[in-house]
PDB file of C-alpha atoms in Angstrom:
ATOM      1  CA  UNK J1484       0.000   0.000   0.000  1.00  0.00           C
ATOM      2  CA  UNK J1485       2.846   2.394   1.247  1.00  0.00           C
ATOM      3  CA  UNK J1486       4.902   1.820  -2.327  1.00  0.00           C
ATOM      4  CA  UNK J1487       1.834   2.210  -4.200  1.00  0.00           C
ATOM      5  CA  UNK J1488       1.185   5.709  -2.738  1.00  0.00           C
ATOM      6  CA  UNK J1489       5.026   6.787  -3.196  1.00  0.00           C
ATOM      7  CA  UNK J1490       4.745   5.909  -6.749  1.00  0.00           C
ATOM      8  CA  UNK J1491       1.541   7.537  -7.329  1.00  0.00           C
ATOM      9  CA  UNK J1492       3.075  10.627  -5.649  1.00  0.00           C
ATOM     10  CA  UNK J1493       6.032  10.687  -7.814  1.00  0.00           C
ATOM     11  CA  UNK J1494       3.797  10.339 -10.810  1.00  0.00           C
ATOM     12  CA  UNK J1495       1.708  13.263  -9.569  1.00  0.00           C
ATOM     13  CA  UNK J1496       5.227  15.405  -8.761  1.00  0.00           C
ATOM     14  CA  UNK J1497       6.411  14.436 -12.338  1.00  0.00           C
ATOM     15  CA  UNK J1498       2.908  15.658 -13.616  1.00  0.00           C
ATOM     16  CA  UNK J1499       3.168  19.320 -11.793  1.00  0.00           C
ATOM     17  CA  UNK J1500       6.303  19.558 -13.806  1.00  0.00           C
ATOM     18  CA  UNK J1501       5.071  19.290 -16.597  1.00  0.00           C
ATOM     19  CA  UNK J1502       2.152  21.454 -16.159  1.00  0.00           C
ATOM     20  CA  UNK J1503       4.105  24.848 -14.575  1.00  0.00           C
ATOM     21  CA  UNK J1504       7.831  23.111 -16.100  1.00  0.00           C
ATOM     22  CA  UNK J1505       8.764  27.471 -16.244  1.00  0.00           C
ATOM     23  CA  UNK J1506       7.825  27.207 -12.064  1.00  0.00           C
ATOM     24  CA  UNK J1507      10.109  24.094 -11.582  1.00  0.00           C
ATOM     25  CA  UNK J1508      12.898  26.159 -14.107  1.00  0.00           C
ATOM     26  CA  UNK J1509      12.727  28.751 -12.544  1.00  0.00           C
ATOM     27  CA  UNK J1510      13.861  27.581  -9.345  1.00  0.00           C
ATOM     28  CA  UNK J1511      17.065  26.865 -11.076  1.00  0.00           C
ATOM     29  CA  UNK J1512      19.903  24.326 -11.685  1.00  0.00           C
ATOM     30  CA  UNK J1513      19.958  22.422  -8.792  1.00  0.00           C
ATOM     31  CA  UNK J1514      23.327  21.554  -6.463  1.00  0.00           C
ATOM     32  CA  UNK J1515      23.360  19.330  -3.304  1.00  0.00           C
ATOM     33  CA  UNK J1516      26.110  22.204  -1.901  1.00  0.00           C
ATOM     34  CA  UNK J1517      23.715  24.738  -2.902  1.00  0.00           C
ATOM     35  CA  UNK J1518      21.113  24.614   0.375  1.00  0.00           C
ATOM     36  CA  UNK J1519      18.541  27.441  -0.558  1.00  0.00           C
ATOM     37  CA  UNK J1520      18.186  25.830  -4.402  1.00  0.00           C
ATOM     38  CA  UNK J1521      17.867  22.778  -2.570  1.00  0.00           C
ATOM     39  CA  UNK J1522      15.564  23.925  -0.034  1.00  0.00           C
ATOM     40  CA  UNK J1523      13.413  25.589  -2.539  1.00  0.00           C
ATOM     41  CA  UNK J1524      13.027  21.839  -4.495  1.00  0.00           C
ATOM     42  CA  UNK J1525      12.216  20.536  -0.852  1.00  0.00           C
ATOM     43  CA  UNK J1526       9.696  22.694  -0.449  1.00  0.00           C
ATOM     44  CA  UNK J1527       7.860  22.717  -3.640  1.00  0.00           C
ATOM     45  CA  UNK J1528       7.581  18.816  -3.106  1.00  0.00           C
ATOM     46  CA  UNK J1529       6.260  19.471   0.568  1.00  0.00           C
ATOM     47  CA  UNK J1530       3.311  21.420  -0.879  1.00  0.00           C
ATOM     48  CA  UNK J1531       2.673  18.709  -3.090  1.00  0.00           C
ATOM     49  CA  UNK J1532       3.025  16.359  -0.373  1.00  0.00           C
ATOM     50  CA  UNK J1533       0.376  17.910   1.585  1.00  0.00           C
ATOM     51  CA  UNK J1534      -2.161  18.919  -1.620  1.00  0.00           C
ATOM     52  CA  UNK J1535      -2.065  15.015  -2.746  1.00  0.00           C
ATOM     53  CA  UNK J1536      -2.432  13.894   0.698  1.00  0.00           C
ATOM     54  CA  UNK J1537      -5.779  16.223   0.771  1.00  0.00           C
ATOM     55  CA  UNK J1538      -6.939  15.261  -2.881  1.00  0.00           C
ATOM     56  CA  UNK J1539      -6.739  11.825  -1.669  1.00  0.00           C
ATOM     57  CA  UNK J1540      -7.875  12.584   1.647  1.00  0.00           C
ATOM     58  CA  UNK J1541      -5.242  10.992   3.500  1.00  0.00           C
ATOM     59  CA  UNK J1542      -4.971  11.831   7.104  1.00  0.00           C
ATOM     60  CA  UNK J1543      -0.918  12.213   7.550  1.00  0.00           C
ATOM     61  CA  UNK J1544       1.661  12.943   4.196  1.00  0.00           C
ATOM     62  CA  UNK J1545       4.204  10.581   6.071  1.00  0.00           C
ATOM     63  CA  UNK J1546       2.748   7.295   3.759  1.00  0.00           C
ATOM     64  CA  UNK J1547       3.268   9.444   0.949  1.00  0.00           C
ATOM     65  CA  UNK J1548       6.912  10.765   0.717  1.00  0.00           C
ATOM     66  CA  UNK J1549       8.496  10.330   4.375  1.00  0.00           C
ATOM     67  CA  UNK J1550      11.612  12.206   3.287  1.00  0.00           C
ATOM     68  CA  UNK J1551      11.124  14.662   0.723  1.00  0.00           C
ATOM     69  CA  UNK J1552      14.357  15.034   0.023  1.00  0.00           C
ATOM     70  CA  UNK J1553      14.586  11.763  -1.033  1.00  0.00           C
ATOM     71  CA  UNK J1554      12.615  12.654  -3.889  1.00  0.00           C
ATOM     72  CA  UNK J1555      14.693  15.756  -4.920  1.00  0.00           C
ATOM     73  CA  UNK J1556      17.087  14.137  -7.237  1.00  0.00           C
ATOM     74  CA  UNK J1557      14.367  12.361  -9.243  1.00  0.00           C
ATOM     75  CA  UNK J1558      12.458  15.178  -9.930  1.00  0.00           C
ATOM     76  CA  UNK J1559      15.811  17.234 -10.800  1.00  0.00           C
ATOM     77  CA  UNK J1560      16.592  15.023 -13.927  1.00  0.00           C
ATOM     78  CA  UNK J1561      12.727  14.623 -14.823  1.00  0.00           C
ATOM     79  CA  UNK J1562      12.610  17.899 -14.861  1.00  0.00           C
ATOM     80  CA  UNK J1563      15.731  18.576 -16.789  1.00  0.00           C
ATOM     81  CA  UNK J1564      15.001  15.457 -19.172  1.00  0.00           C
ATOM     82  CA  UNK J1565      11.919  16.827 -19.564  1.00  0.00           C
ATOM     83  CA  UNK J1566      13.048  20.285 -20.889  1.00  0.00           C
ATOM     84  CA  UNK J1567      15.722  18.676 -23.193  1.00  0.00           C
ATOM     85  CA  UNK J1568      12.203  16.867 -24.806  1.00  0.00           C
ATOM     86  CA  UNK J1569      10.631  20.191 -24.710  1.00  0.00           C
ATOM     87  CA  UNK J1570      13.936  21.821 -26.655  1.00  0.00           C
ATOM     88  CA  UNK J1571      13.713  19.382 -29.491  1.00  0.00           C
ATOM     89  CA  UNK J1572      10.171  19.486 -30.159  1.00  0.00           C
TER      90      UNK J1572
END
């Protein structure tokens, strides 16, 4: 059940990227050394977190993503895959 929500999560993280992709750009390149780019990626996913968990209407987020920043480096080369895509098209 627990895996099930983290993908579904991912896949809804993956879609917000693709719907406001000049939002996730703008935030910038991202570098584990660079904490308030990083921070900024952690926190984006936190409001996610917490809007799925209400769509779904889940009582806690913890099921969903228990470490957000777990999740930061996925979403950092969707994203960027994503634009490349984006570019050629």
């Amino acid at each position: 059940m627990t895996i099930g929500l983290q993908e579904q999560f991912k896949n809804y993280v993956f879609e917000d990227v693709k719907e406001r992709i000049d939002e996730w750009v703008s935030i910038g390149n991202y570098s584990p050394k660079d904490t308030g780019k990083k921070r900024k990626f952690k926190d984006k996913i936190i409001e996610l977190r917490r809007l799925f968990a209400k769509e779904n209407s889940l009582k806690t987020v913890t099921p969903i993503c228990p470490n957000p920043n777990d999740l930061i480096n996925a979403v950092v080369k969707f994203r960027n895959d994503y634009v490349k895509v984006k570019k050629l098209n």
